[in-house]
Amino acid sequence: MASEGLRPVYRVELHGKYAEEVWDRLSAASNMSVEERRAVIDFVVEGLREVRIGGRELDPDRLGQKLEKWLGEWPNKAPEITVFDKESRILHTLINAFRELAGSGGEEARKRAVGMLLHAVLGDGTVRANEITLYVGKGDKMSAEDKADLYNALLRRLGYQPKMTKAERAVYIRLYGGEAVKFARDALPYLAALEPMLEVVKSDEQIYSKVVKMIDMAKAERVKSWIKDFTTEGERPRARLVVEADGVAAEFSISLHESNMVELHFRTTNREEAERRAAVLRAVGVRAEVKKVGGRVEWRIVVTTNALAAESVHEAVRKAVAEFLQRCREAGAIEAQTYRRLAAKFERGVPEWGDIRFSVTLRKKPLYLWSTNPATRSPTIKL
């Protein structure tokens, strides 16, 4: 790997669950039939004919022939992911993204293509405030200019307006300002799903920092949340909580227990839908996991008071839950003092230190500090 000039970021990329995610997305080219390969190449060539870069003409047919040659060689090589070289990753990203767009088309195909392109940004790009840059260098199979032209055509097919700059040893493809934010918002569901996978390499300053920056970029734009269908019929007050991150919405049930615990929940037999909704919650800062329960196949998401009130949760979501509590108070379902205590939690956000929360009691002499987690209560801290 040293001969490839790879940075530490690639050691992260090629291990664990993130590596599996990359492999699943980028290995599909090996399964294409001859007819499908031809259709994808034709689609790429057609897209290149519509692109002009810096006033210069492209040669779509020549690029199409290069891709066709590479696709013909790939099934015979079938490299292991640990030796999946940088240029092959780039070509796989391009081919599989174009394949999605050339196939069924439509918004779902576009979303999947964005998810594939995201791996290229995390592996071979940089993320700054309102700027996303891809670095494309030369290789044995294709020049930097040719690969950059393909990236440019792909980004334009996806609705972005990239800028290209040629340097001595590489070509830079940049999305500035609104274009960068647009890409971050489009990639938000995938970013939220990737974040827990990369938790184990949080100290790495490469991939993980890009995920965090892009999530922040996307969340800063548009997050909405509101309560609907509030009712006090039945045993306890309940409603529907809608959470929306840049147009990607998910709906959940929310209820108030007799113990005054607030609970958000969702259940389904469709795991993919459960994972999608959990990803939306994670995108707005809620720690949400999907769990399988019961004898039959059912998937559930359950989030309770402190996780919903955590300071990491987007303010719009906390305000929506506070509105639910206000309606519970107006309906007489909760005492005034309890309402004020809970509402204050959601207004200011509950601080968290890892997975440990603390309660503090101030007495005349010593100050005692203890964890509310039974597993970490001893020893008590005395100040």
mmCIF file of C-alpha atoms in Angstrom:
data_model
loop_
_atom_site.group_PDB
_atom_site.id
_atom_site.type_symbol
_atom_site.label_atom_id
_atom_site.label_comp_id
_atom_site.label_asym_id
_atom_site.label_seq_id
_atom_site.Cartn_x
_atom_site.Cartn_y
_atom_site.Cartn_z
ATOM 1 C CA MET A 1 0.000 0.000 0.000
ATOM 2 C CA ALA A 2 2.922 2.330 0.573
ATOM 3 C CA SER A 3 3.775 2.180 -3.136
ATOM 4 C CA GLU A 4 0.331 3.594 -3.876
ATOM 5 C CA GLY A 5 1.109 6.639 -1.754
ATOM 6 C CA LEU A 6 -1.984 6.001 0.337
ATOM 7 C CA ARG A 7 -2.690 8.130 3.371
ATOM 8 C CA PRO A 8 -3.874 6.722 6.739
ATOM 9 C CA VAL A 9 -7.454 7.360 5.610
ATOM 10 C CA TYR A 10 -7.318 4.246 3.447
ATOM 11 C CA ARG A 11 -6.342 2.011 6.335
ATOM 12 C CA VAL A 12 -9.621 3.071 7.899
ATOM 13 C CA GLU A 13 -11.508 2.604 4.660
ATOM 14 C CA LEU A 14 -10.348 -0.970 4.113
ATOM 15 C CA HIS A 15 -11.330 -2.496 7.455
ATOM 16 C CA GLY A 16 -14.456 -3.413 9.381
ATOM 17 C CA LYS A 17 -18.045 -2.501 8.653
ATOM 18 C CA TYR A 18 -17.118 0.548 6.615
ATOM 19 C CA ALA A 19 -15.033 -1.646 4.297
ATOM 20 C CA GLU A 20 -18.010 -3.988 3.880
ATOM 21 C CA GLU A 21 -20.213 -1.007 3.010
ATOM 22 C CA VAL A 22 -17.701 0.195 0.401
ATOM 23 C CA TRP A 23 -17.304 -3.277 -1.072
ATOM 24 C CA ASP A 24 -21.069 -3.833 -1.342
ATOM 25 C CA ARG A 25 -21.462 -0.582 -3.226
ATOM 26 C CA LEU A 26 -18.431 -0.811 -5.475
ATOM 27 C CA SER A 27 -18.290 -4.487 -6.490
ATOM 28 C CA ALA A 28 -21.463 -4.592 -8.584
ATOM 29 C CA ALA A 29 -19.617 -4.001 -11.863
ATOM 30 C CA SER A 30 -18.281 -7.555 -11.789
ATOM 31 C CA ASN A 31 -21.825 -8.920 -12.086
ATOM 32 C CA MET A 32 -22.925 -6.979 -15.156
ATOM 33 C CA SER A 33 -23.820 -8.860 -18.316
ATOM 34 C CA VAL A 34 -22.241 -7.882 -21.632
ATOM 35 C CA GLU A 35 -25.525 -6.244 -22.675
ATOM 36 C CA GLU A 36 -25.757 -4.219 -19.467
ATOM 37 C CA ARG A 37 -22.160 -3.072 -19.792
ATOM 38 C CA ARG A 38 -22.876 -1.882 -23.298
ATOM 39 C CA ALA A 39 -25.979 0.008 -22.123
ATOM 40 C CA VAL A 40 -24.003 1.704 -19.328
ATOM 41 C CA ILE A 41 -21.182 2.698 -21.683
ATOM 42 C CA ASP A 42 -23.709 4.156 -24.145
ATOM 43 C CA PHE A 43 -25.311 6.113 -21.289
ATOM 44 C CA VAL A 44 -21.913 7.494 -20.213
ATOM 45 C CA VAL A 45 -20.983 8.492 -23.765
ATOM 46 C CA GLU A 46 -24.336 10.218 -24.216
ATOM 47 C CA GLY A 47 -23.785 12.197 -21.004
ATOM 48 C CA LEU A 48 -20.281 13.221 -22.052
ATOM 49 C CA ARG A 49 -21.580 14.617 -25.346
ATOM 50 C CA GLU A 50 -23.602 17.163 -23.354
ATOM 51 C CA VAL A 51 -20.605 18.439 -21.361
ATOM 52 C CA ARG A 52 -18.141 21.165 -22.278
ATOM 53 C CA ILE A 53 -15.285 21.885 -19.868
ATOM 54 C CA GLY A 54 -13.469 25.201 -20.021
ATOM 55 C CA GLY A 55 -14.472 25.646 -23.645
ATOM 56 C CA ARG A 56 -12.683 22.464 -24.750
ATOM 57 C CA GLU A 57 -14.340 19.588 -26.547
ATOM 58 C CA LEU A 58 -14.375 16.132 -24.994
ATOM 59 C CA ASP A 59 -13.880 12.849 -26.847
ATOM 60 C CA PRO A 60 -16.780 10.732 -25.511
ATOM 61 C CA ASP A 61 -16.130 7.754 -27.797
ATOM 62 C CA ARG A 62 -12.494 7.461 -26.684
ATOM 63 C CA LEU A 63 -13.491 7.545 -23.003
ATOM 64 C CA GLY A 64 -16.220 5.004 -23.670
ATOM 65 C CA GLN A 65 -13.681 2.632 -25.225
ATOM 66 C CA LYS A 66 -11.391 2.967 -22.185
ATOM 67 C CA LEU A 67 -14.222 2.161 -19.803
ATOM 68 C CA GLU A 68 -15.284 -0.780 -21.936
ATOM 69 C CA LYS A 69 -11.755 -2.202 -21.847
ATOM 70 C CA TRP A 70 -11.524 -1.815 -18.070
ATOM 71 C CA LEU A 71 -14.928 -3.457 -17.550
ATOM 72 C CA GLY A 72 -13.845 -6.370 -19.711
ATOM 73 C CA GLU A 73 -10.752 -6.927 -17.569
ATOM 74 C CA TRP A 74 -12.414 -6.525 -14.158
ATOM 75 C CA PRO A 75 -14.270 -9.892 -13.808
ATOM 76 C CA ASN A 76 -11.028 -11.808 -14.451
ATOM 77 C CA LYS A 77 -9.181 -9.914 -11.710
ATOM 78 C CA ALA A 78 -11.799 -9.841 -8.940
ATOM 79 C CA PRO A 79 -9.403 -8.276 -6.395
ATOM 80 C CA GLU A 80 -9.845 -8.671 -2.667
ATOM 81 C CA ILE A 81 -10.897 -5.475 -0.937
ATOM 82 C CA THR A 82 -7.547 -5.266 0.878
ATOM 83 C CA VAL A 83 -5.776 -4.747 -2.465
ATOM 84 C CA PHE A 84 -8.515 -2.659 -4.047
ATOM 85 C CA ASP A 85 -6.297 0.085 -5.472
ATOM 86 C CA LYS A 86 -7.288 3.733 -5.576
ATOM 87 C CA GLU A 87 -7.833 3.894 -9.330
ATOM 88 C CA SER A 88 -10.086 0.824 -9.273
ATOM 89 C CA ARG A 89 -12.144 2.417 -6.485
ATOM 90 C CA ILE A 90 -12.578 5.535 -8.597
ATOM 91 C CA LEU A 91 -13.613 3.584 -11.688
ATOM 92 C CA HIS A 92 -16.007 1.406 -9.670
ATOM 93 C CA THR A 93 -17.601 4.481 -8.135
ATOM 94 C CA LEU A 94 -18.108 6.034 -11.556
ATOM 95 C CA ILE A 95 -19.384 2.880 -13.269
ATOM 96 C CA ASN A 96 -21.807 1.881 -10.514
ATOM 97 C CA ALA A 97 -23.201 5.392 -10.145
ATOM 98 C CA PHE A 98 -23.724 5.654 -13.903
ATOM 99 C CA ARG A 99 -25.234 2.157 -13.823
ATOM 100 C CA GLU A 100 -27.871 3.279 -11.312
ATOM 101 C CA LEU A 101 -28.807 6.277 -13.446
ATOM 102 C CA ALA A 102 -28.846 4.253 -16.671
ATOM 103 C CA GLY A 103 -31.090 1.582 -15.159
ATOM 104 C CA SER A 104 -34.375 2.373 -13.474
ATOM 105 C CA GLY A 105 -33.615 6.090 -13.282
ATOM 106 C CA GLY A 106 -35.744 8.358 -11.136
ATOM 107 C CA GLU A 107 -35.156 9.848 -7.709
ATOM 108 C CA GLU A 108 -34.368 6.552 -5.964
ATOM 109 C CA ALA A 109 -31.619 5.774 -8.481
ATOM 110 C CA ARG A 110 -30.252 9.288 -8.003
ATOM 111 C CA LYS A 111 -30.130 8.813 -4.225
ATOM 112 C CA ARG A 112 -28.231 5.541 -4.591
ATOM 113 C CA ALA A 113 -25.769 7.176 -6.997
ATOM 114 C CA VAL A 114 -25.189 9.989 -4.489
ATOM 115 C CA GLY A 115 -24.495 7.349 -1.830
ATOM 116 C CA MET A 116 -21.808 5.806 -4.043
ATOM 117 C CA LEU A 117 -20.265 9.173 -4.831
ATOM 118 C CA LEU A 118 -20.133 9.891 -1.102
ATOM 119 C CA HIS A 119 -17.538 7.119 -0.658
ATOM 120 C CA ALA A 120 -15.335 8.858 -3.230
ATOM 121 C CA VAL A 121 -15.551 12.106 -1.253
ATOM 122 C CA LEU A 122 -14.729 10.355 2.032
ATOM 123 C CA GLY A 123 -11.817 8.460 0.527
ATOM 124 C CA ASP A 124 -10.291 10.866 -1.983
ATOM 125 C CA GLY A 125 -11.618 14.288 -1.055
ATOM 126 C CA THR A 126 -11.618 17.060 1.513
ATOM 127 C CA VAL A 127 -14.525 18.768 3.242
ATOM 128 C CA ARG A 128 -14.376 22.358 4.478
ATOM 129 C CA ALA A 129 -17.064 24.854 5.397
ATOM 130 C CA ASN A 130 -19.256 25.096 2.288
ATOM 131 C CA GLU A 131 -16.704 23.382 0.050
ATOM 132 C CA ILE A 132 -16.244 19.761 -1.048
ATOM 133 C CA THR A 133 -13.215 18.838 -3.167
ATOM 134 C CA LEU A 134 -12.304 15.620 -4.994
ATOM 135 C CA TYR A 135 -8.656 15.029 -5.929
ATOM 136 C CA VAL A 136 -8.122 12.944 -9.068
ATOM 137 C CA GLY A 137 -4.594 11.814 -9.912
ATOM 138 C CA LYS A 138 -3.118 9.920 -12.831
ATOM 139 C CA GLY A 139 -3.185 6.122 -13.033
ATOM 140 C CA ASP A 140 -2.252 3.143 -15.170
ATOM 141 C CA LYS A 141 -5.726 2.640 -16.604
ATOM 142 C CA MET A 142 -6.807 6.221 -17.263
ATOM 143 C CA SER A 143 -5.368 9.739 -17.048
ATOM 144 C CA ALA A 144 -6.385 12.198 -14.338
ATOM 145 C CA GLU A 145 -8.115 14.370 -16.952
ATOM 146 C CA ASP A 146 -10.217 11.469 -18.259
ATOM 147 C CA LYS A 147 -11.353 10.415 -14.784
ATOM 148 C CA ALA A 148 -12.082 14.038 -13.879
ATOM 149 C CA ASP A 149 -14.181 14.411 -17.042
ATOM 150 C CA LEU A 150 -16.208 11.362 -16.008
ATOM 151 C CA TYR A 151 -16.696 12.725 -12.474
ATOM 152 C CA ASN A 152 -17.757 16.058 -13.938
ATOM 153 C CA ALA A 153 -20.295 14.377 -16.240
ATOM 154 C CA LEU A 154 -21.645 12.285 -13.350
ATOM 155 C CA LEU A 155 -22.042 15.277 -11.039
ATOM 156 C CA ARG A 156 -23.878 17.192 -13.740
ATOM 157 C CA ARG A 157 -26.167 14.209 -14.370
ATOM 158 C CA LEU A 158 -26.975 14.312 -10.665
ATOM 159 C CA GLY A 159 -27.896 17.992 -10.877
ATOM 160 C CA TYR A 160 -24.756 19.646 -9.474
ATOM 161 C CA GLN A 161 -22.558 22.351 -11.015
ATOM 162 C CA PRO A 162 -18.935 21.385 -10.267
ATOM 163 C CA LYS A 163 -15.846 23.499 -10.957
ATOM 164 C CA MET A 164 -12.667 21.867 -12.281
ATOM 165 C CA THR A 165 -9.084 23.049 -11.772
ATOM 166 C CA LYS A 166 -6.044 21.345 -13.276
ATOM 167 C CA ALA A 167 -2.837 21.252 -11.227
ATOM 168 C CA GLU A 168 0.567 19.788 -12.057
ATOM 169 C CA ARG A 169 -0.144 16.255 -10.820
ATOM 170 C CA ALA A 170 -3.908 16.157 -10.304
ATOM 171 C CA VAL A 171 -7.278 17.605 -11.230
ATOM 172 C CA TYR A 172 -9.455 19.193 -8.532
ATOM 173 C CA ILE A 173 -13.240 18.928 -8.777
ATOM 174 C CA ARG A 174 -15.014 21.283 -6.398
ATOM 175 C CA LEU A 175 -18.536 21.963 -5.216
ATOM 176 C CA TYR A 176 -18.783 25.442 -3.686
ATOM 177 C CA GLY A 177 -21.330 27.102 -1.430
ATOM 178 C CA GLY A 178 -24.876 26.045 -2.187
ATOM 179 C CA GLU A 179 -23.702 23.169 -4.386
ATOM 180 C CA ALA A 180 -21.654 21.705 -1.510
ATOM 181 C CA VAL A 181 -24.552 22.104 0.907
ATOM 182 C CA LYS A 182 -26.901 20.502 -1.619
ATOM 183 C CA PHE A 183 -24.641 17.449 -1.903
ATOM 184 C CA ALA A 184 -24.331 17.186 1.901
ATOM 185 C CA ARG A 185 -28.110 17.327 2.255
ATOM 186 C CA ASP A 186 -28.591 14.711 -0.479
ATOM 187 C CA ALA A 187 -26.065 12.447 1.252
ATOM 188 C CA LEU A 188 -27.498 13.003 4.745
ATOM 189 C CA PRO A 189 -29.296 9.618 5.120
ATOM 190 C CA TYR A 190 -26.087 7.786 4.137
ATOM 191 C CA LEU A 191 -23.953 9.974 6.405
ATOM 192 C CA ALA A 192 -26.200 9.252 9.371
ATOM 193 C CA ALA A 193 -25.974 5.515 8.673
ATOM 194 C CA LEU A 194 -22.166 5.651 8.359
ATOM 195 C CA GLU A 195 -21.524 7.626 11.550
ATOM 196 C CA PRO A 196 -22.033 4.710 13.981
ATOM 197 C CA MET A 197 -19.878 2.437 11.776
ATOM 198 C CA LEU A 198 -16.993 4.877 12.106
ATOM 199 C CA GLU A 199 -17.407 5.450 15.847
ATOM 200 C CA VAL A 200 -14.516 3.069 16.540
ATOM 201 C CA VAL A 201 -12.133 5.250 14.516
ATOM 202 C CA LYS A 202 -13.343 8.547 15.899
ATOM 203 C CA SER A 203 -9.791 9.648 16.651
ATOM 204 C CA ASP A 204 -8.869 9.425 12.961
ATOM 205 C CA GLU A 205 -8.704 12.920 11.504
ATOM 206 C CA GLN A 206 -9.524 11.793 7.972
ATOM 207 C CA ILE A 207 -12.785 9.996 7.183
ATOM 208 C CA TYR A 208 -14.623 10.559 10.476
ATOM 209 C CA SER A 209 -14.021 14.306 10.439
ATOM 210 C CA LYS A 210 -15.461 14.488 6.913
ATOM 211 C CA VAL A 211 -18.608 12.651 7.997
ATOM 212 C CA VAL A 212 -19.086 15.029 10.933
ATOM 213 C CA LYS A 213 -18.443 18.154 8.835
ATOM 214 C CA MET A 214 -20.884 17.082 6.133
ATOM 215 C CA ILE A 215 -23.572 16.201 8.678
ATOM 216 C CA ASP A 216 -23.107 19.620 10.293
ATOM 217 C CA MET A 217 -23.279 21.267 6.866
ATOM 218 C CA ALA A 218 -26.517 19.461 6.043
ATOM 219 C CA LYS A 219 -28.150 19.920 9.455
ATOM 220 C CA ALA A 220 -27.384 23.635 9.472
ATOM 221 C CA GLU A 221 -29.602 24.082 6.436
ATOM 222 C CA ARG A 222 -33.026 22.612 7.017
ATOM 223 C CA VAL A 223 -34.368 20.568 9.892
ATOM 224 C CA LYS A 224 -38.051 20.688 10.736
ATOM 225 C CA SER A 225 -40.124 18.874 13.317
ATOM 226 C CA TRP A 226 -43.719 19.134 14.421
ATOM 227 C CA ILE A 227 -46.521 17.398 16.306
ATOM 228 C CA LYS A 228 -49.776 16.272 14.713
ATOM 229 C CA ASP A 229 -52.855 14.197 15.615
ATOM 230 C CA PHE A 230 -52.586 14.871 19.362
ATOM 231 C CA THR A 231 -55.214 12.986 21.362
ATOM 232 C CA THR A 232 -56.020 12.100 24.965
ATOM 233 C CA GLU A 233 -58.395 9.293 24.010
ATOM 234 C CA GLY A 234 -57.416 5.942 25.455
ATOM 235 C CA GLU A 235 -55.090 5.326 28.369
ATOM 236 C CA ARG A 236 -52.454 8.043 27.881
ATOM 237 C CA PRO A 237 -51.862 11.175 25.711
ATOM 238 C CA ARG A 238 -50.230 10.446 22.380
ATOM 239 C CA ALA A 239 -49.509 12.082 19.030
ATOM 240 C CA ARG A 240 -47.419 11.756 15.872
ATOM 241 C CA LEU A 241 -43.962 13.360 15.770
ATOM 242 C CA VAL A 242 -42.701 14.251 12.292
ATOM 243 C CA VAL A 243 -38.961 14.786 11.786
ATOM 244 C CA GLU A 244 -37.707 16.185 8.484
ATOM 245 C CA ALA A 245 -34.084 16.683 7.411
ATOM 246 C CA ASP A 246 -33.964 18.534 4.086
ATOM 247 C CA GLY A 247 -37.182 17.052 2.805
ATOM 248 C CA VAL A 248 -36.413 13.517 3.994
ATOM 249 C CA ALA A 249 -39.198 12.948 6.517
ATOM 250 C CA ALA A 250 -39.956 10.226 9.024
ATOM 251 C CA GLU A 251 -42.987 9.899 11.290
ATOM 252 C CA PHE A 252 -43.124 8.338 14.748
ATOM 253 C CA SER A 253 -45.583 7.780 17.576
ATOM 254 C CA ILE A 254 -44.934 9.749 20.752
ATOM 255 C CA SER A 255 -46.663 9.169 24.076
ATOM 256 C CA LEU A 256 -46.557 10.159 27.753
ATOM 257 C CA HIS A 257 -46.463 7.278 30.262
ATOM 258 C CA GLU A 258 -48.018 7.339 33.720
ATOM 259 C CA SER A 259 -44.505 7.714 35.121
ATOM 260 C CA ASN A 260 -44.239 10.929 33.028
ATOM 261 C CA MET A 261 -41.678 9.296 30.757
ATOM 262 C CA VAL A 262 -41.811 10.549 27.166
ATOM 263 C CA GLU A 263 -41.447 7.744 24.630
ATOM 264 C CA LEU A 264 -40.958 7.914 20.863
ATOM 265 C CA HIS A 265 -41.539 4.607 19.097
ATOM 266 C CA PHE A 266 -41.980 2.977 15.707
ATOM 267 C CA ARG A 267 -42.572 -0.651 14.742
ATOM 268 C CA THR A 268 -42.714 -2.447 11.413
ATOM 269 C CA THR A 269 -42.000 -5.787 9.721
ATOM 270 C CA ASN A 270 -39.919 -3.921 7.106
ATOM 271 C CA ARG A 271 -36.358 -3.629 8.391
ATOM 272 C CA GLU A 272 -35.276 -1.310 5.561
ATOM 273 C CA GLU A 273 -37.976 1.200 6.508
ATOM 274 C CA ALA A 274 -37.022 0.972 10.177
ATOM 275 C CA GLU A 275 -33.362 1.635 9.314
ATOM 276 C CA ARG A 276 -34.373 4.588 7.122
ATOM 277 C CA ARG A 277 -36.339 6.208 9.941
ATOM 278 C CA ALA A 278 -33.562 5.549 12.444
ATOM 279 C CA ALA A 279 -31.109 7.210 10.034
ATOM 280 C CA VAL A 280 -33.297 10.336 9.925
ATOM 281 C CA LEU A 281 -33.303 10.452 13.729
ATOM 282 C CA ARG A 282 -29.529 10.066 13.876
ATOM 283 C CA ALA A 283 -29.172 12.829 11.287
ATOM 284 C CA VAL A 284 -30.821 15.257 13.728
ATOM 285 C CA GLY A 285 -28.773 14.076 16.695
ATOM 286 C CA VAL A 286 -31.044 11.444 18.263
ATOM 287 C CA ARG A 287 -29.314 8.236 19.332
ATOM 288 C CA ALA A 288 -31.605 5.700 17.699
ATOM 289 C CA GLU A 289 -31.118 1.998 17.034
ATOM 290 C CA VAL A 290 -33.266 -0.607 15.307
ATOM 291 C CA LYS A 291 -33.911 -3.775 17.321
ATOM 292 C CA LYS A 292 -35.571 -7.057 16.417
ATOM 293 C CA VAL A 293 -38.204 -8.132 18.946
ATOM 294 C CA GLY A 294 -40.786 -10.830 19.530
ATOM 295 C CA GLY A 295 -41.303 -14.263 18.033
ATOM 296 C CA ARG A 296 -42.266 -12.904 14.645
ATOM 297 C CA VAL A 297 -40.086 -10.661 12.536
ATOM 298 C CA GLU A 298 -40.721 -7.144 13.868
ATOM 299 C CA TRP A 299 -38.324 -4.219 14.026
ATOM 300 C CA ARG A 300 -38.668 -1.443 16.576
ATOM 301 C CA ILE A 301 -37.237 1.951 17.386
ATOM 302 C CA VAL A 302 -37.726 3.177 20.950
ATOM 303 C CA VAL A 303 -36.305 6.464 22.282
ATOM 304 C CA THR A 304 -37.163 7.850 25.719
ATOM 305 C CA THR A 305 -36.964 11.162 27.589
ATOM 306 C CA ASN A 306 -33.249 11.812 28.127
ATOM 307 C CA ALA A 307 -32.205 10.625 24.662
ATOM 308 C CA LEU A 308 -34.812 12.929 23.106
ATOM 309 C CA ALA A 309 -33.780 15.846 25.321
ATOM 310 C CA ALA A 310 -30.012 15.425 24.820
ATOM 311 C CA GLU A 311 -28.226 18.622 23.863
ATOM 312 C CA SER A 312 -26.937 16.857 20.738
ATOM 313 C CA VAL A 313 -30.521 16.665 19.419
ATOM 314 C CA HIS A 314 -31.463 19.416 16.983
ATOM 315 C CA GLU A 315 -33.352 22.259 18.638
ATOM 316 C CA ALA A 316 -36.315 21.893 16.250
ATOM 317 C CA VAL A 317 -36.922 18.326 17.455
ATOM 318 C CA ARG A 318 -36.629 19.261 21.138
ATOM 319 C CA LYS A 319 -39.083 22.126 20.602
ATOM 320 C CA ALA A 320 -41.592 19.767 18.987
ATOM 321 C CA VAL A 321 -41.412 17.403 21.977
ATOM 322 C CA ALA A 322 -41.805 20.393 24.321
ATOM 323 C CA GLU A 323 -44.943 21.342 22.386
ATOM 324 C CA PHE A 324 -46.273 17.816 22.938
ATOM 325 C CA LEU A 325 -45.690 18.224 26.684
ATOM 326 C CA GLN A 326 -47.457 21.589 26.641
ATOM 327 C CA ARG A 327 -50.521 19.994 25.054
ATOM 328 C CA CYS A 328 -50.390 17.256 27.695
ATOM 329 C CA ARG A 329 -50.365 19.961 30.380
ATOM 330 C CA GLU A 330 -53.271 21.816 28.751
ATOM 331 C CA ALA A 331 -55.230 18.550 28.709
ATOM 332 C CA GLY A 332 -54.564 18.057 32.436
ATOM 333 C CA ALA A 333 -52.512 14.904 31.851
ATOM 334 C CA ILE A 334 -49.443 16.172 33.698
ATOM 335 C CA GLU A 335 -48.898 18.209 36.867
ATOM 336 C CA ALA A 336 -47.647 21.794 36.521
ATOM 337 C CA GLN A 337 -44.406 21.204 38.440
ATOM 338 C CA THR A 338 -43.592 18.058 36.445
ATOM 339 C CA TYR A 339 -44.350 19.867 33.211
ATOM 340 C CA ARG A 340 -41.983 22.732 34.085
ATOM 341 C CA ARG A 341 -39.194 20.280 34.951
ATOM 342 C CA LEU A 342 -39.569 18.296 31.720
ATOM 343 C CA ALA A 343 -40.057 21.372 29.539
ATOM 344 C CA ALA A 344 -36.844 22.871 30.945
ATOM 345 C CA LYS A 345 -34.978 19.706 29.948
ATOM 346 C CA PHE A 346 -36.048 19.996 26.346
ATOM 347 C CA GLU A 347 -35.493 23.742 26.247
ATOM 348 C CA ARG A 348 -31.859 23.695 27.390
ATOM 349 C CA GLY A 349 -30.864 20.167 26.310
ATOM 350 C CA VAL A 350 -29.490 17.488 28.611
ATOM 351 C CA PRO A 351 -25.657 17.363 28.615
ATOM 352 C CA GLU A 352 -24.046 13.979 28.086
ATOM 353 C CA TRP A 353 -20.564 12.675 28.793
ATOM 354 C CA GLY A 354 -20.272 9.525 26.723
ATOM 355 C CA ASP A 355 -22.922 7.105 27.998
ATOM 356 C CA ILE A 356 -22.771 8.351 31.603
ATOM 357 C CA ARG A 357 -25.127 10.962 33.053
ATOM 358 C CA PHE A 358 -24.731 12.466 36.513
ATOM 359 C CA SER A 359 -26.970 13.857 39.213
ATOM 360 C CA VAL A 360 -25.597 16.482 41.608
ATOM 361 C CA THR A 361 -26.803 17.324 45.114
ATOM 362 C CA LEU A 362 -25.460 20.401 46.940
ATOM 363 C CA ARG A 363 -25.369 20.138 50.725
ATOM 364 C CA LYS A 364 -23.979 22.416 53.438
ATOM 365 C CA LYS A 365 -20.542 20.771 53.537
ATOM 366 C CA PRO A 366 -19.475 18.151 50.970
ATOM 367 C CA LEU A 367 -20.650 17.993 47.352
ATOM 368 C CA TYR A 368 -21.460 14.474 46.191
ATOM 369 C CA LEU A 369 -21.492 13.471 42.538
ATOM 370 C CA TRP A 370 -22.867 10.127 41.395
ATOM 371 C CA SER A 371 -23.879 8.429 38.169
ATOM 372 C CA THR A 372 -27.507 7.558 37.436
ATOM 373 C CA ASN A 373 -26.269 4.424 35.653
ATOM 374 C CA PRO A 374 -26.386 1.491 38.165
ATOM 375 C CA ALA A 375 -23.341 -0.101 36.543
ATOM 376 C CA THR A 376 -21.197 2.972 37.226
ATOM 377 C CA ARG A 377 -22.510 4.236 40.573
ATOM 378 C CA SER A 378 -19.565 3.172 42.703
ATOM 379 C CA PRO A 379 -17.436 4.716 43.878
ATOM 380 C CA THR A 380 -19.247 7.961 44.640
ATOM 381 C CA ILE A 381 -17.249 11.096 43.852
ATOM 382 C CA LYS A 382 -16.864 13.462 46.796
ATOM 383 C CA LEU A 383 -15.804 17.047 46.172
#
